[in-house]
Structures are given as structure tokens and as C-alpha cells.
PDB file of C-alpha atoms in Angstrom:
ATOM      1  CA  ASP B  24     108.295 117.484  90.784  1.00  0.00           C
ATOM      2  CA  GLN B  25     107.618 115.843  94.128  1.00  0.00           C
ATOM      3  CA  GLN B  26     105.625 118.078  96.436  1.00  0.00           C
ATOM      4  CA  VAL B  27     105.825 115.606  99.322  1.00  0.00           C
ATOM      5  CA  LYS B  28     109.190 113.968  99.880  1.00  0.00           C
ATOM      6  CA  GLN B  29     110.161 111.043 102.022  1.00  0.00           C
ATOM      7  CA  ASN B  30     113.882 110.761 101.501  1.00  0.00           C
ATOM      8  CA  SER B  31     114.434 107.526 103.402  1.00  0.00           C
ATOM      9  CA  PRO B  32     113.133 104.533 101.425  1.00  0.00           C
ATOM     10  CA  SER B  33     113.699 102.285 104.434  1.00  0.00           C
ATOM     11  CA  LEU B  34     114.445 102.459 108.139  1.00  0.00           C
ATOM     12  CA  SER B  35     115.421  99.679 110.532  1.00  0.00           C
ATOM     13  CA  VAL B  36     114.773 100.106 114.272  1.00  0.00           C
ATOM     14  CA  GLN B  37     115.161  97.780 117.208  1.00  0.00           C
ATOM     15  CA  GLU B  38     112.017  96.715 119.028  1.00  0.00           C
ATOM     16  CA  GLY B  39     111.313  98.965 122.012  1.00  0.00           C
ATOM     17  CA  ARG B  40     113.255 101.915 120.584  1.00  0.00           C
ATOM     18  CA  ILE B  41     111.876 105.070 118.995  1.00  0.00           C
ATOM     19  CA  SER B  42     111.152 105.144 115.263  1.00  0.00           C
ATOM     20  CA  ILE B  43     111.343 108.557 113.584  1.00  0.00           C
ATOM     21  CA  LEU B  44     110.015 108.914 110.052  1.00  0.00           C
ATOM     22  CA  ASN B  45     110.584 112.184 108.230  1.00  0.00           C
ATOM     23  CA  CYS B  46     108.678 114.045 105.537  1.00  0.00           C
ATOM     24  CA  ASP B  47     109.325 117.324 103.718  1.00  0.00           C
ATOM     25  CA  TYR B  48     106.940 119.293 101.539  1.00  0.00           C
ATOM     26  CA  THR B  49     107.310 122.140  99.088  1.00  0.00           C
ATOM     27  CA  ASN B  50     103.762 123.413  98.525  1.00  0.00           C
ATOM     28  CA  SER B  51     102.982 126.219 100.978  1.00  0.00           C
ATOM     29  CA  MET B  52      99.253 125.750 100.260  1.00  0.00           C
ATOM     30  CA  PHE B  53      99.245 122.453 102.168  1.00  0.00           C
ATOM     31  CA  ASP B  54      97.447 122.916 105.460  1.00  0.00           C
ATOM     32  CA  TYR B  55      96.623 119.393 106.596  1.00  0.00           C
ATOM     33  CA  PHE B  56      98.982 116.463 106.892  1.00  0.00           C
ATOM     34  CA  LEU B  57      98.363 112.788 107.411  1.00  0.00           C
ATOM     35  CA  TRP B  58     100.319 109.600 107.919  1.00  0.00           C
ATOM     36  CA  TYR B  59      99.109 106.333 106.448  1.00  0.00           C
ATOM     37  CA  LYS B  60     100.389 102.851 107.159  1.00  0.00           C
ATOM     38  CA  LYS B  61     100.379 100.097 104.552  1.00  0.00           C
ATOM     39  CA  TYR B  62     100.876  96.367 104.908  1.00  0.00           C
ATOM     40  CA  PRO B  63     101.614  94.225 101.818  1.00  0.00           C
ATOM     41  CA  ALA B  64      98.545  93.447  99.680  1.00  0.00           C
ATOM     42  CA  GLU B  65      96.393  95.836 101.690  1.00  0.00           C
ATOM     43  CA  GLY B  66      95.272  99.399 101.097  1.00  0.00           C
ATOM     44  CA  PRO B  67      96.775 102.230 103.144  1.00  0.00           C
ATOM     45  CA  THR B  68      95.115 102.836 106.511  1.00  0.00           C
ATOM     46  CA  PHE B  69      94.934 106.171 108.264  1.00  0.00           C
ATOM     47  CA  LEU B  70      97.220 106.523 111.259  1.00  0.00           C
ATOM     48  CA  ILE B  71      97.362 110.108 112.503  1.00  0.00           C
ATOM     49  CA  SER B  72      96.951 113.646 111.203  1.00  0.00           C
ATOM     50  CA  ILE B  73      97.828 117.223 112.038  1.00  0.00           C
ATOM     51  CA  SER B  74      96.432 120.576 111.014  1.00  0.00           C
ATOM     52  CA  SER B  75      98.799 123.385 110.110  1.00  0.00           C
ATOM     53  CA  ILE B  76      97.543 125.400 113.073  1.00  0.00           C
ATOM     54  CA  LYS B  77      99.187 122.896 115.406  1.00  0.00           C
ATOM     55  CA  ASP B  78     102.776 121.786 115.841  1.00  0.00           C
ATOM     56  CA  LYS B  79     102.145 118.493 117.594  1.00  0.00           C
ATOM     57  CA  ASN B  80      99.486 115.815 117.740  1.00  0.00           C
ATOM     58  CA  GLU B  81      99.715 112.712 119.882  1.00  0.00           C
ATOM     59  CA  ASP B  82      97.742 109.480 119.794  1.00  0.00           C
ATOM     60  CA  GLY B  83      99.014 106.704 122.018  1.00  0.00           C
ATOM     61  CA  ARG B  84     102.437 105.564 120.814  1.00  0.00           C
ATOM     62  CA  PHE B  85     102.245 107.843 117.764  1.00  0.00           C
ATOM     63  CA  THR B  86     103.148 111.540 117.705  1.00  0.00           C
ATOM     64  CA  VAL B  87     103.346 113.776 114.675  1.00  0.00           C
ATOM     65  CA  PHE B  88     105.392 116.980 114.784  1.00  0.00           C
ATOM     66  CA  LEU B  89     104.992 119.801 112.272  1.00  0.00           C
ATOM     67  CA  ASN B  90     107.570 122.527 111.598  1.00  0.00           C
ATOM     68  CA  LYS B  91     105.869 124.897 109.160  1.00  0.00           C
ATOM     69  CA  SER B  92     108.815 127.234 108.729  1.00  0.00           C
ATOM     70  CA  ALA B  93     110.967 124.293 107.653  1.00  0.00           C
ATOM     71  CA  LYS B  94     108.109 122.617 105.751  1.00  0.00           C
ATOM     72  CA  HIS B  95     108.931 119.449 107.615  1.00  0.00           C
ATOM     73  CA  LEU B  96     106.972 116.903 109.591  1.00  0.00           C
ATOM     74  CA  SER B  97     107.933 113.764 111.416  1.00  0.00           C
ATOM     75  CA  LEU B  98     106.197 110.746 112.865  1.00  0.00           C
ATOM     76  CA  HIS B  99     107.509 109.323 116.130  1.00  0.00           C
ATOM     77  CA  ILE B 100     106.595 105.829 117.250  1.00  0.00           C
ATOM     78  CA  VAL B 101     107.589 104.878 120.762  1.00  0.00           C
ATOM     79  CA  PRO B 102     108.079 102.184 121.797  1.00  0.00           C
ATOM     80  CA  SER B 103     108.343 100.471 118.419  1.00  0.00           C
ATOM     81  CA  GLN B 104     106.674  97.067 118.138  1.00  0.00           C
ATOM     82  CA  PRO B 105     107.035  94.263 115.548  1.00  0.00           C
ATOM     83  CA  GLY B 106     103.516  94.997 114.246  1.00  0.00           C
ATOM     84  CA  ASP B 107     104.688  98.484 113.284  1.00  0.00           C
ATOM     85  CA  SER B 108     106.716  96.995 110.427  1.00  0.00           C
ATOM     86  CA  ALA B 109     105.016  98.427 107.331  1.00  0.00           C
ATOM     87  CA  VAL B 110     105.361 101.127 104.701  1.00  0.00           C
ATOM     88  CA  TYR B 111     104.488 104.577 106.038  1.00  0.00           C
ATOM     89  CA  PHE B 112     103.223 107.258 103.680  1.00  0.00           C
ATOM     90  CA  CYS B 113     103.196 110.952 104.432  1.00  0.00           C
ATOM     91  CA  ALA B 114     100.322 112.813 102.731  1.00  0.00           C
ATOM     92  CA  ALA B 115      99.202 116.414 102.499  1.00  0.00           C
ATOM     93  CA  SER B 116      96.150 118.331 101.378  1.00  0.00           C
ATOM     94  CA  ALA B 117      95.469 121.954 100.493  1.00  0.00           C
ATOM     95  CA  ASN B 118      92.377 123.870 101.558  1.00  0.00           C
ATOM     96  CA  SER B 119      89.740 123.878  98.835  1.00  0.00           C
ATOM     97  CA  GLY B 120      90.546 126.773  96.594  1.00  0.00           C
ATOM     98  CA  GLY B 121      94.086 125.594  95.937  1.00  0.00           C
ATOM     99  CA  GLY B 122      95.126 122.662  93.770  1.00  0.00           C
ATOM    100  CA  ALA B 123      93.537 119.250  93.432  1.00  0.00           C
ATOM    101  CA  ASP B 124      91.174 118.066  96.075  1.00  0.00           C
ATOM    102  CA  GLY B 125      92.937 114.791  96.655  1.00  0.00           C
ATOM    103  CA  LEU B 126      95.795 113.984  98.966  1.00  0.00           C
ATOM    104  CA  THR B 127      99.369 114.251  97.691  1.00  0.00           C
ATOM    105  CA  PHE B 128     101.475 111.334  98.902  1.00  0.00           C
ATOM    106  CA  GLY B 129     105.178 110.809  99.374  1.00  0.00           C
ATOM    107  CA  LYS B 130     106.907 107.678  98.086  1.00  0.00           C
ATOM    108  CA  GLY B 131     106.814 106.005 101.468  1.00  0.00           C
ATOM    109  CA  THR B 132     109.324 104.717 104.018  1.00  0.00           C
ATOM    110  CA  HIS B 133     109.551 101.010 104.740  1.00  0.00           C
ATOM    111  CA  LEU B 134     109.926 100.643 108.508  1.00  0.00           C
ATOM    112  CA  ILE B 135     111.400  97.385 109.728  1.00  0.00           C
ATOM    113  CA  ILE B 136     111.277  96.636 113.438  1.00  0.00           C
ATOM    114  CA  GLN B 137     114.035  94.236 114.456  1.00  0.00           C
ATOM    115  CA  PRO B 138     113.298  91.885 117.387  1.00  0.00           C
TER     116      PRO B 138
ATOM    117  CA  GLY A  10      81.336  94.264 104.201  1.00  0.00           C
ATOM    118  CA  ALA A  11      81.967  97.495 106.031  1.00  0.00           C
ATOM    119  CA  GLY A  12      85.032  98.607 104.089  1.00  0.00           C
ATOM    120  CA  VAL A  13      85.792  99.803 100.575  1.00  0.00           C
ATOM    121  CA  SER A  14      85.538  96.903  98.153  1.00  0.00           C
ATOM    122  CA  GLN A  15      87.435  96.742  94.852  1.00  0.00           C
ATOM    123  CA  THR A  16      87.117  94.218  92.056  1.00  0.00           C
ATOM    124  CA  PRO A  17      88.907  92.529  90.466  1.00  0.00           C
ATOM    125  CA  SER A  18      91.802  92.210  92.897  1.00  0.00           C
ATOM    126  CA  ASN A  19      94.055  91.196  89.998  1.00  0.00           C
ATOM    127  CA  LYS A  20      93.697  91.804  86.287  1.00  0.00           C
ATOM    128  CA  VAL A  21      96.094  90.704  83.571  1.00  0.00           C
ATOM    129  CA  THR A  22      95.415  92.016  80.092  1.00  0.00           C
ATOM    130  CA  GLU A  23      97.149  92.505  76.781  1.00  0.00           C
ATOM    131  CA  LYS A  24      98.340  95.790  75.391  1.00  0.00           C
ATOM    132  CA  GLY A  25      95.563  97.571  73.521  1.00  0.00           C
ATOM    133  CA  LYS A  26      92.683  95.979  75.436  1.00  0.00           C
ATOM    134  CA  TYR A  27      89.934  97.748  77.400  1.00  0.00           C
ATOM    135  CA  VAL A  28      89.739  97.355  81.191  1.00  0.00           C
ATOM    136  CA  GLU A  29      87.158  98.251  83.825  1.00  0.00           C
ATOM    137  CA  LEU A  30      87.917  98.403  87.540  1.00  0.00           C
ATOM    138  CA  ARG A  31      85.117  98.640  90.068  1.00  0.00           C
ATOM    139  CA  CYS A  32      84.915 100.309  93.468  1.00  0.00           C
ATOM    140  CA  ASP A  33      82.174  99.934  96.059  1.00  0.00           C
ATOM    141  CA  PRO A  34      82.681 102.626  98.722  1.00  0.00           C
ATOM    142  CA  ILE A  35      81.660 102.616 102.356  1.00  0.00           C
ATOM    143  CA  SER A  36      77.919 103.165 102.610  1.00  0.00           C
ATOM    144  CA  GLY A  37      77.065 106.821 103.146  1.00  0.00           C
ATOM    145  CA  HIS A  38      80.429 108.156 101.969  1.00  0.00           C
ATOM    146  CA  THR A  39      79.785 110.876  99.414  1.00  0.00           C
ATOM    147  CA  ALA A  40      83.405 111.452  98.445  1.00  0.00           C
ATOM    148  CA  LEU A  41      85.176 108.854  96.301  1.00  0.00           C
ATOM    149  CA  TYR A  42      88.748 108.944  95.024  1.00  0.00           C
ATOM    150  CA  TRP A  43      90.804 106.914  92.579  1.00  0.00           C
ATOM    151  CA  TYR A  44      94.556 106.689  93.004  1.00  0.00           C
ATOM    152  CA  ARG A  45      97.235 104.805  91.098  1.00  0.00           C
ATOM    153  CA  GLN A  46     100.301 103.366  92.800  1.00  0.00           C
ATOM    154  CA  SER A  47     103.213 102.317  90.631  1.00  0.00           C
ATOM    155  CA  LEU A  48     106.075 100.198  91.959  1.00  0.00           C
ATOM    156  CA  GLY A  49     108.215 102.133  94.439  1.00  0.00           C
ATOM    157  CA  GLN A  50     105.939 105.160  94.380  1.00  0.00           C
ATOM    158  CA  GLY A  51     103.274 106.577  96.631  1.00  0.00           C
ATOM    159  CA  PRO A  52      99.624 106.698  95.591  1.00  0.00           C
ATOM    160  CA  GLU A  53      99.072 109.234  92.818  1.00  0.00           C
ATOM    161  CA  PHE A  54      95.756 111.091  92.641  1.00  0.00           C
ATOM    162  CA  LEU A  55      93.619 110.417  89.560  1.00  0.00           C
ATOM    163  CA  ILE A  56      90.054 111.651  90.106  1.00  0.00           C
ATOM    164  CA  TYR A  57      87.659 112.716  92.854  1.00  0.00           C
ATOM    165  CA  PHE A  58      83.874 112.395  92.926  1.00  0.00           C
ATOM    166  CA  GLN A  59      81.521 114.253  95.203  1.00  0.00           C
ATOM    167  CA  GLY A  60      78.238 112.416  94.752  1.00  0.00           C
ATOM    168  CA  THR A  61      77.690 111.588  91.094  1.00  0.00           C
ATOM    169  CA  GLY A  62      79.864 114.298  89.600  1.00  0.00           C
ATOM    170  CA  ALA A  63      83.593 114.336  89.014  1.00  0.00           C
ATOM    171  CA  ALA A  64      84.631 117.319  91.123  1.00  0.00           C
ATOM    172  CA  ASP A  65      88.284 117.064  90.097  1.00  0.00           C
ATOM    173  CA  ASP A  66      89.712 114.910  87.304  1.00  0.00           C
ATOM    174  CA  SER A  67      93.012 116.768  87.003  1.00  0.00           C
ATOM    175  CA  GLY A  68      95.012 113.636  87.853  1.00  0.00           C
ATOM    176  CA  LEU A  69      93.837 111.512  84.935  1.00  0.00           C
ATOM    177  CA  PRO A  70      96.973 111.051  82.797  1.00  0.00           C
ATOM    178  CA  ASN A  71      95.273 111.208  79.371  1.00  0.00           C
ATOM    179  CA  ASP A  72      91.960 110.663  77.593  1.00  0.00           C
ATOM    180  CA  ARG A  73      92.323 106.876  77.672  1.00  0.00           C
ATOM    181  CA  PHE A  74      91.289 107.056  81.324  1.00  0.00           C
ATOM    182  CA  PHE A  75      87.710 107.722  82.331  1.00  0.00           C
ATOM    183  CA  ALA A  76      85.684 107.156  85.495  1.00  0.00           C
ATOM    184  CA  VAL A  77      81.980 107.232  86.304  1.00  0.00           C
ATOM    185  CA  ARG A  78      79.823 107.127  89.395  1.00  0.00           C
ATOM    186  CA  PRO A  79      76.279 107.239  87.970  1.00  0.00           C
ATOM    187  CA  GLU A  80      74.294 106.750  91.167  1.00  0.00           C
ATOM    188  CA  GLY A  81      76.664 108.334  93.635  1.00  0.00           C
ATOM    189  CA  SER A  82      77.819 105.047  95.098  1.00  0.00           C
ATOM    190  CA  VAL A  83      79.700 102.462  93.012  1.00  0.00           C
ATOM    191  CA  SER A  84      82.350 103.841  90.681  1.00  0.00           C
ATOM    192  CA  THR A  85      84.027 102.314  87.636  1.00  0.00           C
ATOM    193  CA  LEU A  86      87.446 103.330  86.332  1.00  0.00           C
ATOM    194  CA  LYS A  87      87.739 102.623  82.611  1.00  0.00           C
ATOM    195  CA  ILE A  88      91.002 102.398  80.708  1.00  0.00           C
ATOM    196  CA  GLN A  89      90.962 102.194  76.912  1.00  0.00           C
ATOM    197  CA  ARG A  90      93.770 100.888  74.688  1.00  0.00           C
ATOM    198  CA  THR A  91      95.851  99.833  77.666  1.00  0.00           C
ATOM    199  CA  GLU A  92      99.612 100.321  77.561  1.00  0.00           C
ATOM    200  CA  ARG A  93     102.351  98.554  79.519  1.00  0.00           C
ATOM    201  CA  GLY A  94     102.931 101.769  81.470  1.00  0.00           C
ATOM    202  CA  ASP A  95      99.396 101.501  82.873  1.00  0.00           C
ATOM    203  CA  SER A  96     100.494  98.538  84.978  1.00  0.00           C
ATOM    204  CA  ALA A  97     100.012  99.541  88.616  1.00  0.00           C
ATOM    205  CA  VAL A  98      97.804  99.046  91.636  1.00  0.00           C
ATOM    206  CA  TYR A  99      94.656 101.137  91.299  1.00  0.00           C
ATOM    207  CA  LEU A 100      93.378 102.206  94.706  1.00  0.00           C
ATOM    208  CA  CYS A 101      89.921 103.472  95.494  1.00  0.00           C
ATOM    209  CA  ALA A 102      89.146 105.441  98.642  1.00  0.00           C
ATOM    210  CA  SER A 103      86.024 106.968 100.125  1.00  0.00           C
ATOM    211  CA  SER A 104      85.322 109.560 102.761  1.00  0.00           C
ATOM    212  CA  LEU A 105      82.434 111.301 104.466  1.00  0.00           C
ATOM    213  CA  THR A 106      83.807 114.654 103.359  1.00  0.00           C
ATOM    214  CA  SER A 107      86.480 115.697 100.915  1.00  0.00           C
ATOM    215  CA  ALA A 108      90.146 115.458 101.821  1.00  0.00           C
ATOM    216  CA  ALA A 109      90.327 119.244 101.607  1.00  0.00           C
ATOM    217  CA  ASN A 110      87.935 119.392 104.530  1.00  0.00           C
ATOM    218  CA  THR A 111      90.339 117.276 106.565  1.00  0.00           C
ATOM    219  CA  GLY A 112      88.418 114.062 106.107  1.00  0.00           C
ATOM    220  CA  GLU A 113      90.741 111.097 106.133  1.00  0.00           C
ATOM    221  CA  LEU A 114      90.349 108.585 103.336  1.00  0.00           C
ATOM    222  CA  PHE A 115      89.432 104.929 103.714  1.00  0.00           C
ATOM    223  CA  PHE A 116      91.174 102.834 101.093  1.00  0.00           C
ATOM    224  CA  GLY A 117      90.261  99.546  99.485  1.00  0.00           C
ATOM    225  CA  GLU A 118      92.835  96.814  98.929  1.00  0.00           C
ATOM    226  CA  GLY A 119      93.368  97.880  95.343  1.00  0.00           C
ATOM    227  CA  SER A 120      93.142  96.289  91.910  1.00  0.00           C
ATOM    228  CA  ARG A 121      96.492  95.191  90.533  1.00  0.00           C
ATOM    229  CA  LEU A 122      96.558  95.722  86.770  1.00  0.00           C
ATOM    230  CA  THR A 123      99.231  94.070  84.665  1.00  0.00           C
ATOM    231  CA  VAL A 124      99.413  94.932  80.979  1.00  0.00           C
ATOM    232  CA  LEU A 125     101.494  92.466  78.975  1.00  0.00           C
TER     233      LEU A 125
END
């Protein structure tokens, strides 16, 4: 039973355009959401996060949007660059007092930026 | 180095053997996590340490898996009587605070375990 779902295994975007990666979750106890980026043979690296009290967080080319009523978040990358090609994982955590203390990850979306 | 260090980077073993995987977290990070990533899946939580104690081991799949962190720094994940289904990349991560307190995790490069 996947609590964090990334339904697109891969996404191809032209360089310079906007990349939109989507994530859905089912556990209403989740109150903090993160995006991680992973290159081959490396561990995931933190990219951006958002608390459930916000609906948007922006950091340079990266913006994360959270729609709590829909239990949906998205990561926007604009403009997309070749170095953005990687696997992106959506992750969520629940406030201590609910569930495991670790992050729950989705299966990832492989973003490919076409030159 | 400044990051999370994991050894070995690759381990090939035979079914039924015992395996130890080591993690050296970022200095000063009290929280340490083990995750397992199977092919085509996201990282799956195994166990979380706060200091020397296992604060949450609910992700360990069965009693063949065990982890220790005796001095609150280096941790070892131990797998007894390995099975082919244990083949995966085992990721270690550390953090200043727990993930539940909105601390992001810093991951190592992982140990790839292959059980033949």
C-alpha cells in the first residue's frame, strides 16, 4: 500500500522549458514534504521542502506547490537544464506521534532533459 | 570526508551467508537512518537511531536484520542468512534532528548488496 505515489516513472522535457513532477499521498498525518534528486551511483540529495502550513515554497529555479485538500504536491523546474536530468523522489514525514519517524518515499520519476 | 560514508560500496555474497554493512555519518549528526532501495522502487525505511538507541525499528522486514550504533556515531547493519530477495542498495542517512522535526536527511552513496 503506497502512501506516497509518483505515477509517472519517466518524463522527458526540452531544455529551457518547464518540468512538472507530480506526487500524491494518502496519509493525512503527513505534514512535511520533501523532494530529493538522485544521480546514478549516488545517494539522494535534498532539493526542496514544504511544510503543510504552506502551499508554495520557492528556491531559485525550483518551486514546490502543495494542495492539501487534494493530497497532491508538485515540483516545478524552470527553466529546465541538462544537469537536471536525474531521478526525483517525493518524500513525506509525519509529526512525531504518528507512524514511523523516517521519511516515506515515492518510487521516483526519471526526468530527462532533451537538448 | 564531510559526507556520509558507507562501506563496502559493493558486496556480493551467497545465499545463507552473513553480511555487515557499515555507515559513518556526518560528524555531530545524532540521527541516523537505514533505508533499502530495491530496483525500480524508492528508498524504504528500515530503522532510525537517535544517539545510541534504536528509536524506531518498525521497518526491519524480519529478525534476520539487525542494526547497532554502540557509540552514537558509526552504525552497522547486519543481515543473517541472506536471501536473494535481500539484494538491494542499502542507504544510510544522517541528520541533525529527526525527519519528524523537519530535518532533511543527508544520504551516503549506498552499499549495493547482491545475493547469489
